[in-house]
mmCIF file of C-alpha atoms in Angstrom:
data_model
loop_
_atom_site.group_PDB
_atom_site.id
_atom_site.type_symbol
_atom_site.label_atom_id
_atom_site.label_comp_id
_atom_site.label_asym_id
_atom_site.label_seq_id
_atom_site.Cartn_x
_atom_site.Cartn_y
_atom_site.Cartn_z
ATOM 1 C CA SER A 20 0.000 0.000 0.000
ATOM 2 C CA ARG A 21 1.069 3.522 -0.636
ATOM 3 C CA ALA A 22 2.485 5.359 2.436
ATOM 4 C CA VAL A 23 1.306 8.779 1.292
ATOM 5 C CA LEU A 24 -2.222 9.441 0.100
ATOM 6 C CA ALA A 25 -3.611 12.432 -1.761
ATOM 7 C CA GLY A 26 -3.081 15.675 0.067
ATOM 8 C CA GLY A 27 0.118 14.409 1.799
ATOM 9 C CA ARG A 28 -1.709 13.003 4.818
ATOM 10 C CA VAL A 29 -0.516 9.793 6.463
ATOM 11 C CA PRO A 30 -3.401 7.523 7.492
ATOM 12 C CA LEU A 31 -3.451 6.267 11.081
ATOM 13 C CA SER A 32 -4.070 2.608 11.684
ATOM 14 C CA ALA A 33 -6.525 1.468 14.329
ATOM 15 C CA GLY A 34 -3.602 0.414 16.510
ATOM 16 C CA SER A 35 -1.968 3.867 16.296
ATOM 17 C CA ARG A 36 -5.184 5.636 17.209
ATOM 18 C CA ALA A 37 -5.659 3.308 20.181
ATOM 19 C CA SER A 38 -2.081 4.004 21.367
ATOM 20 C CA ILE A 39 -2.611 7.782 21.205
ATOM 21 C CA GLN A 40 -5.897 7.530 23.054
ATOM 22 C CA THR A 41 -4.278 5.384 25.741
ATOM 23 C CA ALA A 42 -1.452 7.893 26.134
ATOM 24 C CA LEU A 43 -3.920 10.770 26.460
ATOM 25 C CA ARG A 44 -5.960 8.914 29.054
ATOM 26 C CA THR A 45 -2.791 8.133 31.007
ATOM 27 C CA LEU A 46 -1.732 11.807 30.887
ATOM 28 C CA LEU A 47 -5.128 12.992 32.042
ATOM 29 C CA ALA A 48 -5.140 10.409 34.828
ATOM 30 C CA VAL A 49 -1.960 11.878 36.357
ATOM 31 C CA PRO A 50 -3.082 13.996 39.343
ATOM 32 C CA TRP A 51 -2.434 17.700 38.951
ATOM 33 C CA PRO A 52 -0.558 19.443 41.794
ATOM 34 C CA SER A 53 -2.980 20.498 44.479
ATOM 35 C CA GLN A 54 -3.080 24.010 45.886
ATOM 36 C CA ARG A 55 -1.355 22.655 48.972
ATOM 37 C CA ASP A 56 1.464 21.150 46.890
ATOM 38 C CA ILE A 57 1.979 24.427 45.046
ATOM 39 C CA GLY A 58 2.015 26.320 48.344
ATOM 40 C CA SER A 59 4.602 23.935 49.812
ATOM 41 C CA ALA A 60 6.813 24.350 46.733
ATOM 42 C CA LEU A 61 6.628 28.160 46.956
ATOM 43 C CA GLN A 62 7.498 28.031 50.654
ATOM 44 C CA LEU A 63 10.523 25.835 49.963
ATOM 45 C CA LEU A 64 11.717 28.152 47.176
ATOM 46 C CA ALA A 65 11.290 31.191 49.438
ATOM 47 C CA VAL A 66 13.497 29.632 52.122
ATOM 48 C CA LEU A 67 16.011 28.469 49.499
ATOM 49 C CA GLN A 68 16.487 31.959 48.051
ATOM 50 C CA TRP A 69 16.900 33.395 51.553
ATOM 51 C CA VAL A 70 19.543 30.864 52.582
ATOM 52 C CA LEU A 71 21.452 31.237 49.300
ATOM 53 C CA SER A 72 21.287 35.038 49.545
ATOM 54 C CA PHE A 73 22.821 35.126 53.022
ATOM 55 C CA LEU A 74 25.401 32.437 52.361
ATOM 56 C CA LEU A 75 26.470 33.242 48.805
ATOM 57 C CA LEU A 76 25.242 36.627 47.530
ATOM 58 C CA GLY A 77 28.093 38.634 49.043
ATOM 59 C CA ILE A 78 30.995 36.433 47.954
ATOM 60 C CA VAL A 79 29.502 35.708 44.505
ATOM 61 C CA SER A 80 28.982 39.439 43.882
ATOM 62 C CA LEU A 81 32.558 40.169 44.914
ATOM 63 C CA LEU A 82 33.972 37.489 42.597
ATOM 64 C CA LEU A 83 31.767 38.677 39.741
ATOM 65 C CA LEU A 84 32.977 42.265 40.057
ATOM 66 C CA ILE A 85 36.602 41.104 40.163
ATOM 67 C CA TYR A 86 36.017 39.058 37.013
ATOM 68 C CA LEU A 87 34.398 42.001 35.203
ATOM 69 C CA LEU A 88 37.503 44.097 35.895
ATOM 70 C CA PHE A 89 39.364 41.957 33.360
ATOM 71 C CA THR A 90 36.701 42.120 30.649
ATOM 72 C CA SER A 91 35.338 44.789 28.332
ATOM 73 C CA LEU A 92 32.784 45.592 31.062
ATOM 74 C CA TRP A 93 35.504 46.826 33.454
ATOM 75 C CA LEU A 94 33.768 50.199 33.804
ATOM 76 C CA ILE A 95 30.877 48.626 35.754
ATOM 77 C CA PRO A 96 32.940 47.477 38.797
ATOM 78 C CA VAL A 97 34.972 50.709 38.683
ATOM 79 C CA LEU A 98 31.841 52.856 38.876
ATOM 80 C CA TYR A 99 30.365 50.654 41.598
ATOM 81 C CA LEU A 100 33.584 50.886 43.618
ATOM 82 C CA ALA A 101 33.418 54.671 43.333
ATOM 83 C CA TRP A 102 29.806 54.514 44.527
ATOM 84 C CA ILE A 103 30.736 52.412 47.582
ATOM 85 C CA ILE A 104 33.456 54.902 48.541
ATOM 86 C CA PHE A 105 30.965 57.763 48.234
ATOM 87 C CA ASP A 106 28.292 55.784 50.106
ATOM 88 C CA TRP A 107 30.612 54.267 52.730
ATOM 89 C CA ASP A 108 28.941 55.751 55.821
ATOM 90 C CA THR A 109 25.318 55.145 54.809
ATOM 91 C CA PRO A 110 24.959 51.793 56.669
ATOM 92 C CA GLU A 111 25.851 53.564 59.928
ATOM 93 C CA LYS A 112 23.448 56.433 59.231
ATOM 94 C CA GLY A 113 20.173 54.573 59.080
ATOM 95 C CA GLY A 114 20.752 52.792 55.760
ATOM 96 C CA ARG A 115 18.191 52.838 52.939
ATOM 97 C CA ARG A 116 15.176 50.929 54.166
ATOM 98 C CA LEU A 117 12.662 50.110 51.411
ATOM 99 C CA SER A 118 9.106 49.342 52.490
ATOM 100 C CA CYS A 119 8.333 47.585 49.191
ATOM 101 C CA LEU A 120 11.058 44.983 49.790
ATOM 102 C CA ARG A 121 9.800 44.299 53.315
ATOM 103 C CA ARG A 122 6.334 43.623 51.870
ATOM 104 C CA TRP A 123 7.442 41.125 49.216
ATOM 105 C CA THR A 124 5.010 38.248 48.836
ATOM 106 C CA VAL A 125 7.971 35.869 49.045
ATOM 107 C CA TRP A 126 8.280 36.664 52.771
ATOM 108 C CA LYS A 127 4.764 35.364 53.411
ATOM 109 C CA HIS A 128 5.790 32.043 51.875
ATOM 110 C CA PHE A 129 8.966 32.189 53.981
ATOM 111 C CA ARG A 130 6.867 32.738 57.128
ATOM 112 C CA ASP A 131 4.472 29.905 56.326
ATOM 113 C CA TYR A 132 7.255 27.355 55.737
ATOM 114 C CA PHE A 133 8.094 27.072 59.454
ATOM 115 C CA PRO A 134 5.646 28.798 60.326
ATOM 116 C CA VAL A 135 6.804 31.951 62.174
ATOM 117 C CA LYS A 136 4.488 33.820 64.536
ATOM 118 C CA LEU A 137 4.908 37.094 66.434
ATOM 119 C CA VAL A 138 3.243 37.461 69.848
ATOM 120 C CA LYS A 139 2.717 40.807 71.555
ATOM 121 C CA THR A 140 2.433 40.988 75.346
ATOM 122 C CA HIS A 141 2.579 44.770 75.913
ATOM 123 C CA ASP A 142 2.200 47.963 73.916
ATOM 124 C CA LEU A 143 5.195 49.988 72.713
ATOM 125 C CA SER A 144 4.601 53.731 72.700
ATOM 126 C CA PRO A 145 5.777 55.662 69.595
ATOM 127 C CA SER A 146 6.988 58.420 71.907
ATOM 128 C CA HIS A 147 10.016 56.325 72.937
ATOM 129 C CA ASN A 148 12.878 54.494 71.268
ATOM 130 C CA TYR A 149 13.631 50.865 72.106
ATOM 131 C CA ILE A 150 16.409 48.290 72.086
ATOM 132 C CA ILE A 151 14.884 44.843 71.626
ATOM 133 C CA GLY A 152 17.060 42.000 72.862
ATOM 134 C CA SER A 153 16.542 39.028 70.524
ATOM 135 C CA HIS A 154 17.199 35.554 71.945
ATOM 136 C CA PRO A 155 18.445 32.974 71.109
ATOM 137 C CA HIS A 156 20.822 33.421 68.180
ATOM 138 C CA GLY A 157 20.352 29.944 66.717
ATOM 139 C CA ILE A 158 22.226 29.264 63.474
ATOM 140 C CA LEU A 159 20.739 31.837 61.075
ATOM 141 C CA CYS A 160 18.490 34.053 63.287
ATOM 142 C CA VAL A 161 15.345 33.095 61.380
ATOM 143 C CA GLY A 162 12.925 34.425 64.005
ATOM 144 C CA ALA A 163 14.655 37.812 64.302
ATOM 145 C CA PHE A 164 14.858 38.250 60.532
ATOM 146 C CA CYS A 165 11.276 37.246 59.789
ATOM 147 C CA ASN A 166 9.715 39.341 62.557
ATOM 148 C CA PHE A 167 11.855 42.488 62.572
ATOM 149 C CA ILE A 168 12.857 42.783 58.897
ATOM 150 C CA THR A 169 9.959 41.417 56.868
ATOM 151 C CA GLY A 170 6.404 42.610 57.283
ATOM 152 C CA SER A 171 5.016 39.094 57.031
ATOM 153 C CA THR A 172 4.213 38.616 60.732
ATOM 154 C CA GLY A 173 2.553 42.005 61.181
ATOM 155 C CA PHE A 174 5.038 43.851 63.412
ATOM 156 C CA GLU A 175 3.851 47.293 62.271
ATOM 157 C CA GLU A 176 0.224 46.305 62.795
ATOM 158 C CA LEU A 177 0.869 44.915 66.278
ATOM 159 C CA PHE A 178 3.017 47.902 67.252
ATOM 160 C CA PRO A 179 1.623 50.909 65.349
ATOM 161 C CA GLY A 180 4.026 53.813 65.003
ATOM 162 C CA ILE A 181 7.101 51.641 65.663
ATOM 163 C CA ARG A 182 9.784 51.073 62.997
ATOM 164 C CA SER A 183 11.851 47.928 63.529
ATOM 165 C CA PHE A 184 15.519 47.489 62.583
ATOM 166 C CA LEU A 185 17.920 44.584 63.022
ATOM 167 C CA THR A 186 21.680 44.642 63.549
ATOM 168 C CA THR A 187 24.173 42.292 61.924
ATOM 169 C CA LEU A 188 27.947 41.999 61.519
ATOM 170 C CA ALA A 189 29.583 45.169 60.204
ATOM 171 C CA GLY A 190 31.688 43.106 57.799
ATOM 172 C CA ASN A 191 28.593 42.206 55.792
ATOM 173 C CA PHE A 192 28.336 45.842 54.670
ATOM 174 C CA ARG A 193 31.752 45.646 53.027
ATOM 175 C CA LEU A 194 30.523 43.100 50.474
ATOM 176 C CA PRO A 195 29.291 44.578 47.164
ATOM 177 C CA LEU A 196 25.565 44.333 46.339
ATOM 178 C CA PHE A 197 25.000 42.372 49.534
ATOM 179 C CA ARG A 198 25.238 45.648 51.478
ATOM 180 C CA GLU A 199 22.464 47.154 49.336
ATOM 181 C CA TYR A 200 20.281 44.097 49.921
ATOM 182 C CA LEU A 201 20.784 44.273 53.686
ATOM 183 C CA MET A 202 20.153 48.004 53.977
ATOM 184 C CA SER A 203 16.969 47.863 51.907
ATOM 185 C CA GLY A 204 15.432 45.506 54.451
ATOM 186 C CA GLY A 205 16.329 47.581 57.512
ATOM 187 C CA LEU A 206 19.530 45.818 58.579
ATOM 188 C CA PHE A 207 22.501 47.864 59.756
ATOM 189 C CA PRO A 208 25.888 47.257 61.472
ATOM 190 C CA VAL A 209 25.967 46.269 65.117
ATOM 191 C CA THR A 210 28.238 49.209 66.016
ATOM 192 C CA ARG A 211 27.906 51.988 68.598
ATOM 193 C CA ARG A 212 27.822 54.600 65.867
ATOM 194 C CA ALA A 213 25.030 52.936 63.890
ATOM 195 C CA ILE A 214 22.878 52.133 66.927
ATOM 196 C CA GLY A 215 23.474 55.590 68.394
ATOM 197 C CA TYR A 216 22.402 57.258 65.137
ATOM 198 C CA LEU A 217 19.068 55.435 65.044
ATOM 199 C CA LEU A 218 18.399 56.166 68.709
ATOM 200 C CA SER A 219 19.300 59.867 68.540
ATOM 201 C CA GLN A 220 18.988 61.164 64.964
ATOM 202 C CA LYS A 221 15.817 59.507 63.645
ATOM 203 C CA GLY A 222 13.247 60.805 66.123
ATOM 204 C CA THR A 223 11.212 58.406 68.252
ATOM 205 C CA GLY A 224 9.356 55.181 67.491
ATOM 206 C CA ASN A 225 12.509 53.280 66.500
ATOM 207 C CA ALA A 226 13.012 49.720 67.738
ATOM 208 C CA VAL A 227 16.548 48.387 67.272
ATOM 209 C CA ALA A 228 16.681 44.601 67.575
ATOM 210 C CA ILE A 229 20.040 43.156 68.649
ATOM 211 C CA VAL A 230 20.818 39.428 68.724
ATOM 212 C CA ILE A 231 22.827 39.830 71.900
ATOM 213 C CA GLY A 232 24.344 36.351 72.115
ATOM 214 C CA GLY A 233 25.967 36.750 68.705
ATOM 215 C CA ALA A 234 28.347 34.296 67.123
ATOM 216 C CA ALA A 235 29.470 32.802 70.451
ATOM 217 C CA GLU A 236 25.913 31.707 71.197
ATOM 218 C CA SER A 237 25.560 29.910 67.867
ATOM 219 C CA LEU A 238 28.236 27.435 68.989
ATOM 220 C CA SER A 239 25.883 26.173 71.704
ATOM 221 C CA CYS A 240 22.825 25.970 69.465
ATOM 222 C CA ARG A 241 21.171 22.550 69.539
ATOM 223 C CA PRO A 242 17.653 21.174 70.033
ATOM 224 C CA GLY A 243 16.572 20.657 73.627
ATOM 225 C CA VAL A 244 19.176 23.044 75.055
ATOM 226 C CA THR A 245 18.427 26.697 75.802
ATOM 227 C CA THR A 246 21.701 28.468 76.624
ATOM 228 C CA LEU A 247 22.225 32.203 76.229
ATOM 229 C CA ILE A 248 25.474 34.190 76.217
ATOM 230 C CA LEU A 249 24.352 37.225 78.197
ATOM 231 C CA LYS A 250 26.005 37.484 81.612
ATOM 232 C CA ASN A 251 28.906 39.631 80.370
ATOM 233 C CA ARG A 252 27.101 41.277 77.435
ATOM 234 C CA LYS A 253 26.345 44.742 78.823
ATOM 235 C CA GLY A 254 27.079 47.057 75.917
ATOM 236 C CA PHE A 255 23.446 47.154 74.816
ATOM 237 C CA VAL A 256 22.421 48.279 78.320
ATOM 238 C CA ARG A 257 24.993 51.062 78.272
ATOM 239 C CA MET A 258 23.702 52.219 74.861
ATOM 240 C CA ALA A 259 20.130 52.179 76.174
ATOM 241 C CA LEU A 260 21.107 54.358 79.142
ATOM 242 C CA ARG A 261 23.034 56.850 77.025
ATOM 243 C CA HIS A 262 20.044 57.414 74.748
ATOM 244 C CA GLY A 263 17.187 56.760 77.141
ATOM 245 C CA ALA A 264 15.956 53.850 75.017
ATOM 246 C CA PHE A 265 13.654 51.388 76.763
ATOM 247 C CA LEU A 266 14.854 47.765 76.929
ATOM 248 C CA VAL A 267 12.541 45.076 75.588
ATOM 249 C CA PRO A 268 13.280 41.319 75.919
ATOM 250 C CA SER A 269 12.114 38.939 73.205
ATOM 251 C CA PHE A 270 12.461 35.200 72.853
ATOM 252 C CA SER A 271 12.015 33.022 69.750
ATOM 253 C CA PHE A 272 10.768 29.620 70.886
ATOM 254 C CA GLY A 273 11.789 26.935 68.378
ATOM 255 C CA GLU A 274 14.808 28.794 66.946
ATOM 256 C CA ASN A 275 17.259 26.123 68.109
ATOM 257 C CA ASP A 276 15.238 23.323 66.475
ATOM 258 C CA LEU A 277 15.835 24.390 62.859
ATOM 259 C CA PHE A 278 19.216 22.691 62.405
ATOM 260 C CA ARG A 279 21.318 19.911 63.853
ATOM 261 C CA GLN A 280 24.840 20.891 64.883
ATOM 262 C CA VAL A 281 27.980 18.991 65.739
ATOM 263 C CA VAL A 282 28.843 20.571 69.101
ATOM 264 C CA PHE A 283 32.465 20.343 70.208
ATOM 265 C CA GLU A 284 33.015 20.392 73.956
ATOM 266 C CA GLU A 285 35.020 23.150 75.639
ATOM 267 C CA GLY A 286 38.716 22.312 75.735
ATOM 268 C CA THR A 287 38.807 20.323 72.485
ATOM 269 C CA TRP A 288 41.023 21.481 69.620
ATOM 270 C CA MET A 289 38.038 21.949 67.284
ATOM 271 C CA ARG A 290 36.364 24.227 69.806
ATOM 272 C CA SER A 291 39.598 26.197 70.074
ATOM 273 C CA ILE A 292 39.673 26.655 66.284
ATOM 274 C CA GLN A 293 36.087 27.885 66.314
ATOM 275 C CA ARG A 294 36.869 30.425 69.053
ATOM 276 C CA ARG A 295 39.940 31.754 67.238
ATOM 277 C CA PHE A 296 38.079 32.047 63.955
ATOM 278 C CA GLN A 297 35.281 33.886 65.736
ATOM 279 C CA LYS A 298 37.697 36.442 67.195
ATOM 280 C CA MET A 299 39.336 37.071 63.804
ATOM 281 C CA MET A 300 36.276 37.103 61.520
ATOM 282 C CA GLY A 301 33.424 38.041 63.855
ATOM 283 C CA PHE A 302 31.442 34.852 63.310
ATOM 284 C CA ALA A 303 31.886 31.234 64.296
ATOM 285 C CA PRO A 304 32.170 28.367 61.781
ATOM 286 C CA CYS A 305 29.551 25.789 62.744
ATOM 287 C CA LEU A 306 29.217 22.254 61.484
ATOM 288 C CA PHE A 307 25.469 21.971 61.035
ATOM 289 C CA TYR A 308 22.945 20.405 58.704
ATOM 290 C CA GLY A 309 19.242 20.578 58.006
ATOM 291 C CA ARG A 310 16.932 19.031 55.457
ATOM 292 C CA GLY A 311 17.659 18.482 51.774
ATOM 293 C CA LEU A 312 16.000 20.244 48.850
ATOM 294 C CA THR A 313 14.090 17.235 47.538
ATOM 295 C CA SER A 314 13.068 15.559 50.779
ATOM 296 C CA CYS A 315 12.744 16.454 54.446
ATOM 297 C CA ARG A 316 14.268 13.047 55.234
ATOM 298 C CA SER A 317 17.517 13.822 53.423
ATOM 299 C CA ARG A 318 20.318 16.001 54.782
ATOM 300 C CA GLY A 319 21.118 19.395 53.355
ATOM 301 C CA PHE A 320 21.542 23.077 54.219
ATOM 302 C CA LEU A 321 17.879 24.114 54.459
ATOM 303 C CA PRO A 322 16.273 24.567 57.895
ATOM 304 C CA TYR A 323 13.745 22.029 59.104
ATOM 305 C CA ALA A 324 10.121 23.162 59.107
ATOM 306 C CA ARG A 325 9.671 23.748 62.834
ATOM 307 C CA PRO A 326 7.324 26.356 64.367
ATOM 308 C CA ILE A 327 8.963 29.542 65.632
ATOM 309 C CA THR A 328 7.072 31.818 68.007
ATOM 310 C CA THR A 329 8.710 35.125 68.890
ATOM 311 C CA VAL A 330 7.282 36.641 72.063
ATOM 312 C CA VAL A 331 7.988 40.334 72.663
ATOM 313 C CA GLY A 332 7.952 41.163 76.356
ATOM 314 C CA GLU A 333 7.266 44.151 78.545
ATOM 315 C CA PRO A 334 9.407 47.271 77.974
ATOM 316 C CA LEU A 335 11.756 48.199 80.800
ATOM 317 C CA ALA A 336 11.844 51.987 81.314
ATOM 318 C CA VAL A 337 15.404 53.314 81.194
ATOM 319 C CA PRO A 338 16.518 56.847 82.148
ATOM 320 C CA LYS A 339 18.774 58.885 79.889
ATOM 321 C CA VAL A 340 22.242 59.089 81.434
ATOM 322 C CA GLU A 341 25.022 60.404 79.200
ATOM 323 C CA ASN A 342 27.826 58.708 81.143
ATOM 324 C CA PRO A 343 26.282 55.813 83.082
ATOM 325 C CA SER A 344 28.342 54.330 85.897
ATOM 326 C CA ARG A 345 29.249 50.660 86.029
ATOM 327 C CA GLU A 346 26.893 50.187 88.955
ATOM 328 C CA LEU A 347 23.989 51.685 87.009
ATOM 329 C CA VAL A 348 24.725 49.495 83.978
ATOM 330 C CA ASP A 349 24.898 46.396 86.195
ATOM 331 C CA ARG A 350 21.599 47.296 87.825
ATOM 332 C CA TYR A 351 19.670 47.600 84.573
ATOM 333 C CA HIS A 352 21.440 44.550 83.184
ATOM 334 C CA GLU A 353 20.115 42.532 86.131
ATOM 335 C CA LEU A 354 16.634 43.987 85.639
ATOM 336 C CA TYR A 355 16.755 42.987 81.971
ATOM 337 C CA ILE A 356 17.804 39.416 82.770
ATOM 338 C CA HIS A 357 15.005 39.174 85.334
ATOM 339 C CA ALA A 358 12.478 40.387 82.720
ATOM 340 C CA LEU A 359 13.805 37.898 80.162
ATOM 341 C CA LEU A 360 13.586 34.974 82.601
ATOM 342 C CA LYS A 361 10.025 35.986 83.456
ATOM 343 C CA LEU A 362 9.108 36.126 79.772
ATOM 344 C CA PHE A 363 10.637 32.695 79.159
ATOM 345 C CA ASN A 364 9.015 30.996 82.131
ATOM 346 C CA GLU A 365 5.569 32.451 81.480
ATOM 347 C CA ASN A 366 5.516 31.283 77.856
ATOM 348 C CA LYS A 367 7.657 28.143 77.596
ATOM 349 C CA THR A 368 4.817 25.631 78.070
ATOM 350 C CA LYS A 369 2.700 27.479 75.497
ATOM 351 C CA TYR A 370 5.247 27.068 72.730
ATOM 352 C CA GLY A 371 6.727 23.601 72.858
ATOM 353 C CA LEU A 372 8.752 23.405 76.061
ATOM 354 C CA SER A 373 7.990 21.610 79.303
ATOM 355 C CA GLU A 374 7.584 23.088 82.767
ATOM 356 C CA SER A 375 10.949 21.621 83.798
ATOM 357 C CA ASP A 376 12.919 23.328 80.960
ATOM 358 C CA GLU A 377 15.193 26.093 82.181
ATOM 359 C CA LEU A 378 16.957 29.019 80.572
ATOM 360 C CA HIS A 379 20.733 28.843 81.126
ATOM 361 C CA ILE A 380 22.543 32.173 81.038
ATOM 362 C CA LEU A 381 26.326 32.196 80.679
#
């Protein structure tokens, strides 16, 4: 029989038509992703972009600009370098906070992945400035970032008239492009100059969140253990006294459950290396892991989906004293610790801990 009929059309045999119909039925029988599946995928992608941004954006941008210096596009890194020199002091003068970035829809997916929740216990008056102590540090400060930088948990609605900021390592603002990303969200260096500017030059209604335990606290981060590095951290109290900023304790329940960490005991050579690296670079190298990208049962660098509840406590009124004495600093430091312990004990059984769990302060 001829393969080609009039008009150039190839006839289909009964067997071919049956095969196509079977294939179509099989395709239609495959279940389409549900709304829940799509939501879960968006949440995972939101967390992935956040982790990659904080781990890689700075170094990748730096390497890219160095590479461009040796290409025909050399003018781009040269002009950007000139811009950084001109803009050098901006991070310590309030930065460039962009409300549109804080309201990105991606942050709602980020919030829902864990999920993250913000709990208010007392009002914050817009007629004062505040230093919010954020505890614990955890590995990546997810609770502090989600609540004080993004608008996804409703900080501005819960505390009308209050603008929240979050401090981070000053070295992050030396990395190209990464510095712009950080400033646009309301992050700024954890330096006396930067904190003092926000508490004295930007009016009232400013809430500066500081993860007080810092890099040292991340070395003790592990599920089931609540240890804070706070006993000798008094600089934030001194800053509060100098500017008359009220102290506000906050605690993120669940922060230490997001990753698993290999914890080296004090006195071991690995612990010694971590301490030395921390002193030189400002952060501590941690050996940690979370879930993988394709399955929550595999190991990877993404945080586990564990609920985080950040409870903001009662503000502690602080007088304005330009040169506070050591005794005055110690007094308000003790009052702050007492307020933090009260906040922890009153809320621990509500958010995943038992009555017997204690807060260890070193």
